[in-house]
Coordinates of C-alpha atoms in Angstrom, one line a residue:
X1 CA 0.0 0.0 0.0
X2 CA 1.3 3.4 -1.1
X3 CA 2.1 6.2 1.6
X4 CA -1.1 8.1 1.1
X5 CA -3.1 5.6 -0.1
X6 CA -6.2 4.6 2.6
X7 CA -7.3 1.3 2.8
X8 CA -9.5 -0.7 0.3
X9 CA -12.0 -1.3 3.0
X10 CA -13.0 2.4 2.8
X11 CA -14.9 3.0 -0.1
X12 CA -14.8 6.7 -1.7
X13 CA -17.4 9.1 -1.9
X14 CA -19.3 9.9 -5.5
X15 CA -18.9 13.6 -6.1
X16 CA -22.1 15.6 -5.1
X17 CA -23.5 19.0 -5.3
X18 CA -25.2 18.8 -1.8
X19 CA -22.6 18.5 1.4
X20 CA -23.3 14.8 2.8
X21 CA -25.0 15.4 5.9
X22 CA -23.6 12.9 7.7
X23 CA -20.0 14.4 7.3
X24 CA -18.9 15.2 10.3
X25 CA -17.5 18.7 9.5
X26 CA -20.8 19.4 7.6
X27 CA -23.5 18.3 10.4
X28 CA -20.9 20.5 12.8
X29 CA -21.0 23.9 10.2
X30 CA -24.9 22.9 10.1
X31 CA -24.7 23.2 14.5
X32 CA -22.5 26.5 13.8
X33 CA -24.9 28.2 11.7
X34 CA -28.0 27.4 13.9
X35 CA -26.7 28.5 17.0
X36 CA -23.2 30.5 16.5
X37 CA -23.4 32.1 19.7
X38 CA -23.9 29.2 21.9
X39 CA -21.1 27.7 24.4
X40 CA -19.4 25.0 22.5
X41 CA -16.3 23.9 24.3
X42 CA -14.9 25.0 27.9
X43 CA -11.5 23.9 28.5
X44 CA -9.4 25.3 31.0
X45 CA -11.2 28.5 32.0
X46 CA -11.6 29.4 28.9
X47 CA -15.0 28.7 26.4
X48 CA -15.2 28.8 22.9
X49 CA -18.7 29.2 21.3
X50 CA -19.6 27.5 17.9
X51 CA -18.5 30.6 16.4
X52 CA -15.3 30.3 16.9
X53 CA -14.7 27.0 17.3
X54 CA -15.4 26.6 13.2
X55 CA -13.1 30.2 13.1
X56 CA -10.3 27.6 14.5
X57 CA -11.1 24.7 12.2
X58 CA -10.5 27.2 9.2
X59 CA -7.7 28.2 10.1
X60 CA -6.6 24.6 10.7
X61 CA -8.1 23.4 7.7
X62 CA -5.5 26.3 5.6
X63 CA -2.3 25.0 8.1
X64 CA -3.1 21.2 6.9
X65 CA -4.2 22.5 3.2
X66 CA -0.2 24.0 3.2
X67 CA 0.9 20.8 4.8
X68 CA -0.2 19.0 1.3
X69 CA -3.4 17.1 3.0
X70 CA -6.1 15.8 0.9
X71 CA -8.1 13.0 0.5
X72 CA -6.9 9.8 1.4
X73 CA -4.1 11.3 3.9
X74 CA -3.7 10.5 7.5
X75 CA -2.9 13.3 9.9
X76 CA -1.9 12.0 13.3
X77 CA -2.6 13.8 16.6
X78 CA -0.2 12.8 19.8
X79 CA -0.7 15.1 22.9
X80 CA -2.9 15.2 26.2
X81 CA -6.7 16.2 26.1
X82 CA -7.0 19.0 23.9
X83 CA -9.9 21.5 22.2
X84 CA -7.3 21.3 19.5
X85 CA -7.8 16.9 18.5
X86 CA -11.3 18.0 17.8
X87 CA -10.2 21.0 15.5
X88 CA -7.9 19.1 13.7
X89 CA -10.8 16.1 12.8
X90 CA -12.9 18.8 11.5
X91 CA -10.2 20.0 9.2
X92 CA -8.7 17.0 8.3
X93 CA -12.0 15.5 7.7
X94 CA -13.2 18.7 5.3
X95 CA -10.0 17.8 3.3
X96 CA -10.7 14.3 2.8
X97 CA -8.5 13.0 5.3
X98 CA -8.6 11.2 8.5
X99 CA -7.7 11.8 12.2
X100 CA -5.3 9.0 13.6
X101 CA -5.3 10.0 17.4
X102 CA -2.3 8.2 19.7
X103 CA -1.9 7.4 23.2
X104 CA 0.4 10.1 24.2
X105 CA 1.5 8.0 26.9
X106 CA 3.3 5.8 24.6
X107 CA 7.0 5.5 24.2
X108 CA 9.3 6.4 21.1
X109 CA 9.5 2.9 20.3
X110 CA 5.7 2.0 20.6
X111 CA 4.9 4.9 18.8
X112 CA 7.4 4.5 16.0
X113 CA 5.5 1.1 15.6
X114 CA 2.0 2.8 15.1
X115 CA 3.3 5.7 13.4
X116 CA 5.1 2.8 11.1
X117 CA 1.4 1.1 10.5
X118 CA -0.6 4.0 9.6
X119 CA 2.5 6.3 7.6
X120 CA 0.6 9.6 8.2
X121 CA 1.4 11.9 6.2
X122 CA 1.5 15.4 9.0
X123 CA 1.7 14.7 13.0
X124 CA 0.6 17.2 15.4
X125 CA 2.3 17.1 18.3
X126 CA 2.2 19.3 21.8
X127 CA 6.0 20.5 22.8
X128 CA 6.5 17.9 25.1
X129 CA 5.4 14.6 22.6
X130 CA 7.6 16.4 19.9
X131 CA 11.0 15.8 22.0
X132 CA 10.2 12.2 22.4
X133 CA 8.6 12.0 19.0
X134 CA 11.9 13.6 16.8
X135 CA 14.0 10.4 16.9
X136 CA 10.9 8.3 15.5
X137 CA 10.3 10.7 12.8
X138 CA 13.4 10.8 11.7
X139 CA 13.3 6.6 11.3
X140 CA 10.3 6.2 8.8
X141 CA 11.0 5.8 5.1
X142 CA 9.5 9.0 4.0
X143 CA 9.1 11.3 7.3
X144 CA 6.0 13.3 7.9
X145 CA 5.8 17.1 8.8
X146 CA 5.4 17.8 12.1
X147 CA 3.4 20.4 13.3
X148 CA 3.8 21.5 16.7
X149 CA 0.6 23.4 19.0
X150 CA 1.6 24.7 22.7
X151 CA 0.7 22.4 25.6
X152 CA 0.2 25.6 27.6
X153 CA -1.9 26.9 25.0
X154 CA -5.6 26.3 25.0
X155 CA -5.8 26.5 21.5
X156 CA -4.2 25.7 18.2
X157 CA -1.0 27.2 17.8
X158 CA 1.6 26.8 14.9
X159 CA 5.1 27.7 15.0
X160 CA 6.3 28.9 11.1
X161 CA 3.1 26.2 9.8
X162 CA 2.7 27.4 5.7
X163 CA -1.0 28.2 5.0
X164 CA -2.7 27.3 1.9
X165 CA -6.5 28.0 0.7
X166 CA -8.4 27.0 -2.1
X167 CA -11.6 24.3 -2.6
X168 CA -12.6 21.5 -0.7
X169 CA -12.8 17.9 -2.3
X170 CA -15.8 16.2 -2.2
X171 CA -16.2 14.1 1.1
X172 CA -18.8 11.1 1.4
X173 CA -20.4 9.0 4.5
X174 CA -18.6 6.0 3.4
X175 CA -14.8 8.1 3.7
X176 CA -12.5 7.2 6.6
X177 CA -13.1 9.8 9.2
X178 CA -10.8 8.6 11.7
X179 CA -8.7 5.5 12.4
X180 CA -8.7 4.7 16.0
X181 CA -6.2 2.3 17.5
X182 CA -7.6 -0.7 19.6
X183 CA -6.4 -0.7 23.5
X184 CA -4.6 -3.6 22.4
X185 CA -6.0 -6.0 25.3
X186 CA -4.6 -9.1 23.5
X187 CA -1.3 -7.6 23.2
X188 CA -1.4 -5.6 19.3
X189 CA -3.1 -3.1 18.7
X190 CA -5.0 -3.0 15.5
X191 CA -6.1 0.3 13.5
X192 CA -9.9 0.7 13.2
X193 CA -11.4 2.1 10.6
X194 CA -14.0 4.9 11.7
X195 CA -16.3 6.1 8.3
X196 CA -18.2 9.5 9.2
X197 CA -21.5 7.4 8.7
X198 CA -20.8 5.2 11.8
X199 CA -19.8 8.6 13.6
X200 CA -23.1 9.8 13.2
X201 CA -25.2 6.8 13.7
X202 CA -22.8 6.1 16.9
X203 CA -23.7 9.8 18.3
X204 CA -27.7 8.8 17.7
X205 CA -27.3 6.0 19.4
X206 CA -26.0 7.9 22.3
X207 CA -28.4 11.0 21.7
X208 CA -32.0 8.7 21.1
X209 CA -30.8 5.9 23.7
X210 CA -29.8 8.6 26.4
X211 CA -31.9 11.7 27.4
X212 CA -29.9 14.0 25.7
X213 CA -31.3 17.7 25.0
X214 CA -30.1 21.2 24.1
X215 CA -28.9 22.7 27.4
X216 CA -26.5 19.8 27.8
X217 CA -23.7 20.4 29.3
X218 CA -21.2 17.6 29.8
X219 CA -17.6 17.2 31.0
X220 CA -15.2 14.5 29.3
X221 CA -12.0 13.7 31.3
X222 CA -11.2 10.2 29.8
X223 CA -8.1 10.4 26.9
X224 CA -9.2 11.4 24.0
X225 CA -7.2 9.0 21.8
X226 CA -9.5 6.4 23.6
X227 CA -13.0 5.4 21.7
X228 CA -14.9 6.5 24.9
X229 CA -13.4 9.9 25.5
X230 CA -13.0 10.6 21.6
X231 CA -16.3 10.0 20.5
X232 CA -18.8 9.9 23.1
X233 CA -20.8 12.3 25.1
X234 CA -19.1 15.5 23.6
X235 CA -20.2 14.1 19.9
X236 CA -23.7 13.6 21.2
X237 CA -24.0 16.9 22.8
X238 CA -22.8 18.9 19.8
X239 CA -25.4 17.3 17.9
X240 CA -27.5 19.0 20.0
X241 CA -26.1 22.1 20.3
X242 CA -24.7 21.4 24.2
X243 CA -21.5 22.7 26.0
X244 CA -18.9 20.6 26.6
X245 CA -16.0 20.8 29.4
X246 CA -12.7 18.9 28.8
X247 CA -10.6 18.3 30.8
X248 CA -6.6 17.9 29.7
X249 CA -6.4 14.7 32.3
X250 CA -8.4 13.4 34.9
X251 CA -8.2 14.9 38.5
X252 CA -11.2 13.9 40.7
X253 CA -10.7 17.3 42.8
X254 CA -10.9 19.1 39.6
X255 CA -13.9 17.5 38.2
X256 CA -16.0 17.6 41.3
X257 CA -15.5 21.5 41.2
X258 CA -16.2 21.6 37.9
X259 CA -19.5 19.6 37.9
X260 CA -20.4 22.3 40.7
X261 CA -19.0 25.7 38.6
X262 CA -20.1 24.8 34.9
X263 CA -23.9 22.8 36.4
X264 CA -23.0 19.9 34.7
X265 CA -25.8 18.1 33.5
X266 CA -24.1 14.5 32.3
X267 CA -20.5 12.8 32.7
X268 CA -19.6 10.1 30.5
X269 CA -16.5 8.1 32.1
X270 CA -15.3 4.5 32.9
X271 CA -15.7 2.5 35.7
X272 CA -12.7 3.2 37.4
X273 CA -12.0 6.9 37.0
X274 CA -15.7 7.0 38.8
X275 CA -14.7 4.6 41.7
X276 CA -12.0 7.3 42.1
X277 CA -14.7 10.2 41.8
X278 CA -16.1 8.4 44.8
X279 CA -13.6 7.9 46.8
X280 CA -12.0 11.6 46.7
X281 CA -12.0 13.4 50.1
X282 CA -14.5 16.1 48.7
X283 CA -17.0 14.1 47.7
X284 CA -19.1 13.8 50.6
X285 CA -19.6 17.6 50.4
X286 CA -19.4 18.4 46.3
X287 CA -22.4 19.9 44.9
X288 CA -24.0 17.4 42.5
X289 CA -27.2 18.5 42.4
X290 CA -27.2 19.9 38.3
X291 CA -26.0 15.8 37.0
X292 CA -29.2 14.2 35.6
X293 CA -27.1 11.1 34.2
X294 CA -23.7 9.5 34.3
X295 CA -22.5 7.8 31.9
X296 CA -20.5 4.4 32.5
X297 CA -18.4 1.6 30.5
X298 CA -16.3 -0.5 31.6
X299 CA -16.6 -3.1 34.4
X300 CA -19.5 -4.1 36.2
X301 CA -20.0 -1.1 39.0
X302 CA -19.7 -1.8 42.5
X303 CA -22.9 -1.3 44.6
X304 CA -20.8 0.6 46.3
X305 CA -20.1 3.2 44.4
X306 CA -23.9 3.1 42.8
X307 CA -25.3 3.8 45.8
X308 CA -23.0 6.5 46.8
X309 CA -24.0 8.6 43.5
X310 CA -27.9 7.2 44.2
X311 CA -27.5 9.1 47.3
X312 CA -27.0 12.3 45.9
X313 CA -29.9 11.7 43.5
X314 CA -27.3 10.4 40.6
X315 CA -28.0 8.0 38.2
X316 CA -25.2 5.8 36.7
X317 CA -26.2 4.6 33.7
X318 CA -24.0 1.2 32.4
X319 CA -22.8 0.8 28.7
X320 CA -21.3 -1.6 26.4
X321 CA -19.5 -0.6 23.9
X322 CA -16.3 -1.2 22.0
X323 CA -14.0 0.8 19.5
X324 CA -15.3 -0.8 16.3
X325 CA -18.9 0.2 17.8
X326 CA -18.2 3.7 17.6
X327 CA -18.7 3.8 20.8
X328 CA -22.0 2.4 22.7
X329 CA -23.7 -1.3 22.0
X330 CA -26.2 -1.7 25.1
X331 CA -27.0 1.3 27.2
X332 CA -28.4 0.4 30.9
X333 CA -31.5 2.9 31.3
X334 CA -30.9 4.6 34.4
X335 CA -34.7 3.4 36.2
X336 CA -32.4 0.3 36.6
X337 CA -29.6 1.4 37.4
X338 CA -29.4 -0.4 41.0
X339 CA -31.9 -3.4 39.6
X340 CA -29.7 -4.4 36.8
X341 CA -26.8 -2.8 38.0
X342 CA -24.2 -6.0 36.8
X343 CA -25.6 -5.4 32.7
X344 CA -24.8 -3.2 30.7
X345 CA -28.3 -2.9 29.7
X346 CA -30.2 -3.1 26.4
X347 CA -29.2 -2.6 22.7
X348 CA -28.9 1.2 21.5
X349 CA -31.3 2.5 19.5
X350 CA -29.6 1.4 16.2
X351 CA -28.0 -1.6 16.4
X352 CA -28.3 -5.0 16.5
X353 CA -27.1 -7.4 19.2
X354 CA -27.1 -11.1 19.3
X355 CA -25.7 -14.0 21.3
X356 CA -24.5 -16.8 19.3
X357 CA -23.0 -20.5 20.3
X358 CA -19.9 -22.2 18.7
X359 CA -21.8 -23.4 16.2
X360 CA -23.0 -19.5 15.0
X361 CA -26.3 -20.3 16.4
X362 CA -28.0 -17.4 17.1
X363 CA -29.1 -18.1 21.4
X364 CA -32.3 -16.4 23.1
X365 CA -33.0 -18.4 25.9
X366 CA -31.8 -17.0 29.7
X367 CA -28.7 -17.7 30.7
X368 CA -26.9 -19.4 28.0
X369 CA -23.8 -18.0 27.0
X370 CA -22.5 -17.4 23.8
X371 CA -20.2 -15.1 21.9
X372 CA -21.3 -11.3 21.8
X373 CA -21.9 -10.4 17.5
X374 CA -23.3 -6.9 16.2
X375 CA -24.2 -5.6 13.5
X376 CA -25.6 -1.6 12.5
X377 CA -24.3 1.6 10.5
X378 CA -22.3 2.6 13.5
X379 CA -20.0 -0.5 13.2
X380 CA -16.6 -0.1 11.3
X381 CA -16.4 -1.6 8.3
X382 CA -12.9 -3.2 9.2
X383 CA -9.1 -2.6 10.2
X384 CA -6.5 -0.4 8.4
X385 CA -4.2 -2.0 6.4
X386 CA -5.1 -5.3 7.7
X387 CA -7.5 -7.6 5.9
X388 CA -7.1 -10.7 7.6
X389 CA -8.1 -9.2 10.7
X390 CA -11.2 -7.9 9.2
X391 CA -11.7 -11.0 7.6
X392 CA -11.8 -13.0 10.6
X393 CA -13.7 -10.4 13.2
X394 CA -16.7 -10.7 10.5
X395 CA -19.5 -13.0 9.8
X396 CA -20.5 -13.4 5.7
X397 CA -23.7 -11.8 6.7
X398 CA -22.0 -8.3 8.3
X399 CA -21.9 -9.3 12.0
X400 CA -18.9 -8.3 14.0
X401 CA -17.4 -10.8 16.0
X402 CA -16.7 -9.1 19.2
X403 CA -15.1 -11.9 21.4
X404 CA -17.0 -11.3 24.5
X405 CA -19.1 -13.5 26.1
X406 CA -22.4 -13.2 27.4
X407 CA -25.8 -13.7 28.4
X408 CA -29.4 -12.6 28.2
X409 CA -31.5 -12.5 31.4
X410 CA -35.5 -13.1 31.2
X411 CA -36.3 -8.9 30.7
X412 CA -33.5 -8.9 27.5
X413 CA -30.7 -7.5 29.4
X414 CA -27.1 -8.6 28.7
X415 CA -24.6 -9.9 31.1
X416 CA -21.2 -10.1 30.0
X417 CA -19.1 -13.0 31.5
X418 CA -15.4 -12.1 30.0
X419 CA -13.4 -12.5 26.9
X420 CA -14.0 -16.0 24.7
X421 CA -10.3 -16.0 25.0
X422 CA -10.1 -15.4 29.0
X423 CA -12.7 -18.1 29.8
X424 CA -10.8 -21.0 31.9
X425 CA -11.4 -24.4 30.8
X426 CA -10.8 -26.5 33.9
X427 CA -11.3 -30.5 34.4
X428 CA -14.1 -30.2 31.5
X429 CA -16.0 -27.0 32.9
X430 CA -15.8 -23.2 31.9
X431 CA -15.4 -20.8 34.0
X432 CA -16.1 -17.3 33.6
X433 CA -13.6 -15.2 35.7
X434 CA -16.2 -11.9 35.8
X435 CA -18.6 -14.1 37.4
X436 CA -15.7 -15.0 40.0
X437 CA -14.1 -11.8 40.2
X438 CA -17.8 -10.4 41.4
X439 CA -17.8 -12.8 44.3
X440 CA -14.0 -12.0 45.2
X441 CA -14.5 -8.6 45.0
X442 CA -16.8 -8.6 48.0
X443 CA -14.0 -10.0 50.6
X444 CA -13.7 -6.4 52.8
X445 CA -9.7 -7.5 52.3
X446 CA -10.0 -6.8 48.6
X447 CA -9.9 -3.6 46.8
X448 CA -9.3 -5.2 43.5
X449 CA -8.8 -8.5 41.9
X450 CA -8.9 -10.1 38.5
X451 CA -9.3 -14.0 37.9
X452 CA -7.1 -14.9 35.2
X453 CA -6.1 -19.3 34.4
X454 CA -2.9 -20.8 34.6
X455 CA -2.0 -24.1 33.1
X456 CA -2.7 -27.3 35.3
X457 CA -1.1 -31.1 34.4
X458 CA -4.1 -32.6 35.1
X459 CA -7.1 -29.9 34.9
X460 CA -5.9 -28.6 31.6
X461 CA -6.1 -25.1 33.5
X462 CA -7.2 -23.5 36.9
X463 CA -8.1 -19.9 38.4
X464 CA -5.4 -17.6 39.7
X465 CA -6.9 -14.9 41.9
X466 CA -4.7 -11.6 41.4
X467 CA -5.5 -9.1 44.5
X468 CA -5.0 -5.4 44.8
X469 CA -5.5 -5.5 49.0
X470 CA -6.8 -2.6 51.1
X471 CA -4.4 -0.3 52.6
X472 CA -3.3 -2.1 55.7
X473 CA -5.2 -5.6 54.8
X474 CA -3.8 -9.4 55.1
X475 CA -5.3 -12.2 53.0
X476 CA -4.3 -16.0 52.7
X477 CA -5.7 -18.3 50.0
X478 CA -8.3 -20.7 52.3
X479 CA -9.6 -17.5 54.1
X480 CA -10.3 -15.9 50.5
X481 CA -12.0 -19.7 48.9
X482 CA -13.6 -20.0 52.4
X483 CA -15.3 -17.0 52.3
X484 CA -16.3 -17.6 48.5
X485 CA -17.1 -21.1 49.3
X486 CA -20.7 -20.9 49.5
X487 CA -21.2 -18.8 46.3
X488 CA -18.9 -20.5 43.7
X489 CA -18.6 -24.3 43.0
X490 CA -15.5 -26.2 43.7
X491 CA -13.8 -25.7 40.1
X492 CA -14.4 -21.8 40.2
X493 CA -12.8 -21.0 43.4
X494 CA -8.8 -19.9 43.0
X495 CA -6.2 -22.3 43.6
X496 CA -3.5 -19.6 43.5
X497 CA -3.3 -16.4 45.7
X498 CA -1.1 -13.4 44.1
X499 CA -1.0 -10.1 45.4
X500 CA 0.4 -7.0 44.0
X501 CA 0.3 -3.1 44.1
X502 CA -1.8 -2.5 41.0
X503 CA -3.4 -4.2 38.0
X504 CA -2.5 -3.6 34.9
X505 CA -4.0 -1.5 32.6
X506 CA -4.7 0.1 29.3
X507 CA -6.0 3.5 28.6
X508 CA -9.8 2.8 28.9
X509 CA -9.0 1.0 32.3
X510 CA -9.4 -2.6 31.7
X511 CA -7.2 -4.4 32.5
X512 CA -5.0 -6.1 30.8
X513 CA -5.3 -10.2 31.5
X514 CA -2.6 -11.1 29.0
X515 CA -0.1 -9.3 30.9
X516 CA -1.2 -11.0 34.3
X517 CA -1.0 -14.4 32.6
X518 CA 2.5 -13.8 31.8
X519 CA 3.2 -12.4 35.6
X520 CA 1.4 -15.8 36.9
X521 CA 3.2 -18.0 34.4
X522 CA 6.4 -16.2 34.8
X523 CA 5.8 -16.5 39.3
X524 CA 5.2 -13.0 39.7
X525 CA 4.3 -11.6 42.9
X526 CA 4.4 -7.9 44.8
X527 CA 7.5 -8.0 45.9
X528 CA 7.3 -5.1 48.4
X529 CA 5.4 -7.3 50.6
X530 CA 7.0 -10.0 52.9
X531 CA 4.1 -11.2 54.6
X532 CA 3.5 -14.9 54.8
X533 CA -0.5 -13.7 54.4
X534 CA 0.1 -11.5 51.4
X535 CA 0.7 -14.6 49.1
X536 CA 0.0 -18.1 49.8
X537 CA 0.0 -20.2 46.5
X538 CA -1.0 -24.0 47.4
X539 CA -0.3 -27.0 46.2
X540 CA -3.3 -27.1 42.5
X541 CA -3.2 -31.0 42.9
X542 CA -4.6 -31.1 46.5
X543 CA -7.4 -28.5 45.8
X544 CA -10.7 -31.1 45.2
X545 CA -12.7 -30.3 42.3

């Protein structure tokens, strides 16, 4: 594949005389024109209103014109939340081209192996990813420009950028809008292919699904190279002409006084930046009154934290979602919130979800798991530069494969029970380590765990339960199986105890079970700890099954 050629999987748009409304520079213009004056983006004391946020996207739109950018072309964005990422997929996506956002958390070398993949043609890069980005640049076969904005700055800001003007190409639903790299939970990420039709149909799925209206004002303080952050709540609200706060990272101090100062109406996060909301010193006394919904993905909530929000008259609403979803799948309506509170709820208004055995069955009785498929105009048509993978993620009839599995309950909800590739297959049973992980979690001792298997000579595999304790807590193997006993059958209670300082993780906060496999295979423990009750592996051919 040439250096600005896209993939084959995006198809081109037929030259029209009238703008494709489902463009996303075009619906936004559209948003401009009806309400210029309104509050568009707040970030860091300073708001922008529609106005002149589109003012910044022309001006962008002549910096990447003078760059050479056109149709086909990838323009890369690596740097911490910024109004600018949003700027720059408006002009990149009048020109034809598409947004590739990085985790800016990356290293030279990890980033010199995406940039490598998706050979953008311009990066834009804040002062600080430039330093650690110069030696990578320098390494590809035919170097891109890079363009450098201030990390200070709260806007766009070019150093000695050449400007060009002149007409826009024509730009269709079908085009590439953005190429979003997976979280790499297996280990690789993969580029997915975003089209400006399944932005649109991913925001209405948010806007119809969710009680979204036009004095919405939401905050986003997930990364915005992530699916959830990028392409969530702040889409929506655009779409209907709302205000939205971003944060550059996430401080739960911050975001509590902001919910307070700007009357945040909706927060869309992820289940562990909000466990952290809840457990910041000031919440007790933070003002939540204006939030008529919160958002969630991720993990199953802990009551816990649900009924700390329920008692300031919150709602948490739960979602499902993935990046080749763009974003949402199942939205939990928030009159269950505490009900259903383990499912992620219901499908979204437009799009089709169905549980399917290992034969491609489709599966509608309660409680028989299957493999997670969907199918709808928000869903990407497929991985850049990568058919094979596309290939084998789709069915012949258009369903993506999402590798999760799950369930439906009696009332059409969806319970997800882990990855088909994380399931355990002990001694001739499955075991799903969500569904032990839920029990664990509820030992006062643990903070966090994750249940991940381990090869076993004679049970093929077992559980390994990897604990994050409470500050000051102990915890020995029988006392955590003893006390999980009665809620889990033999085969699903852990035959190892591991303990460390933190799980790992990826940028949208799940954790990463490949890497802990490795740690358990490889006998890694938390070495900071000496305690005999900190880690007490046993002997996996006395444990009775």
């Amino acid at each position: 594949m040439g250096f600005g050629e896209m993939s084959s999987v995006s198809s081109s748009a037929t030259p029209a005389t009238y703008p494709a409304p489902t463009v996303t520079a075009n619906w936004f213009l559209r948003r401009v024109r009806l309400t210029p004056d309104r509050p568009a983006m707040t970030f860091e004391g300073t708001t922008w209103t529609y106005e002149r946020m589109w003012s910044e996207v022309d001006e962008a739109t002549d910096v990447l014109r003078g760059a050479g950018i056109g149709p086909g072309d990838r323009v890369a964005y690596v740097g911490m939340n910024d109004g600018l990422i949003f700027v720059m997929l408006l002009a990149a996506n009048r020109l034809g081209a598409a947004l590739v956002p990085f985790n800016f958390r990356l290293t030279a070398t990890e980033l010199a192996q995406l940039l490598d993949d998706a050979r953008p043609s311009v990066v834009v890069a804040d002062t600080i990813r430039q330093s650690v980005l110069s030696p990578t640049l320098g390494g590809l076969v035919l170097p891109p420009t890079c363009l450098a904005s201030e990390p200070e700055g709260s806007f766009p800001f070019w150093r000695d950028a050449k400007r060009a003007s002149g007409s826009l190409p024509p730009v269709g639903g079908s085009d590439v809008a953005t190429i979003m790299y997976t979280s790499g939970t297996s280990g690789r990420a993969k580029g997915v292919l975003m089209t400006h039709d399944n932005h649109w149909w991913g925001a209405l799925n948010g806007a119809t699904t969710l009680e979204y209206g036009r004095e919405e004002v939401t905050l986003v303080m997930g990364p915005m190279f992530h699916v959830a952050g990028f392409c969530s709540t702040n889409i929506w609200t655009w779409m209907r002409g709302g205000h939205v706060i971003a944060h550059r990272e996430f401080s739960p101090t911050t975001v509590l006084r902001d919910i307070e100062a700007h009357r945040v109406t909706s927060l869309g996060t992820v289940t562990t930046l909000l466990q952290l909301l809840a457990q910041d010193p000031d919440f007790e006394t933070a003002d939540l009154s204006s939030l008529s919904m919160i958002y969630c993905g991720g993990v199953a909530m802990p009551a816990e934290v649900v009924e700390r929000f329920a008692a300031k008259g919150v709602p948490i609403q739960g979602a499902y979602g993935s990046t080749e979803s763009v974003p949402v799948m199942t939205i939990l309506p928030a009159e269950h919130a505490l009900t259903k509170r383990l499912s992620p709820g219901r499908p979204a208004m437009f799009i089709e979800v169905r549980i399917v055995d290992g034969n491609d069955q489709e599966i509608t009785q309660p409680g028989a798991q299957g493999e997670v498929w969907v199918r709808g105009p928000s869903v990407s048509p497929g991985y850049w530069s990568n058919e094979e993978a596309t290939r084998v993620s789709r069915s012949p009839d258009g369903w993506f494969k999402t590798g999760d599995m799950a369930e439906w309950d009696e009332d059409g909800f969806i319970y997800l029970v882990g990855r088909a590739k994380d399931l355990i297959k002990t001694g001739g049973e499955t075991v799903a380590p969500d569904e032990v992980e839920a029990v664990l979690a509820s030992h006062p001792s643990v903070q966090e765990v994750a249940v991940v298997g381990t090869p076993h000579p004679r049970w093929g595999e077992t559980p390994v339960a990897v604990v994050v304790l409470q500050p000051g807590a102990s915890l020995t193997l029988d006392q955590l199986r003893d006390a999980a006993g009665d809620r889990l059958a033999r085969f699903k209670l852990p035959t190892q105890l591991v303990v460390v300082d933190v799980l790992p993780r990826n940028a949208a906060g799940k954790v990463l079970k490949y890497v802990l496999r490795q740690q358990v295979a490889a006998g890694a423990n938390d070495h900071s700890s000496g305690s005999e009750d900190r880690s007490t592996p046993t002997s996996q051919g006395q444990v009775a099954k």
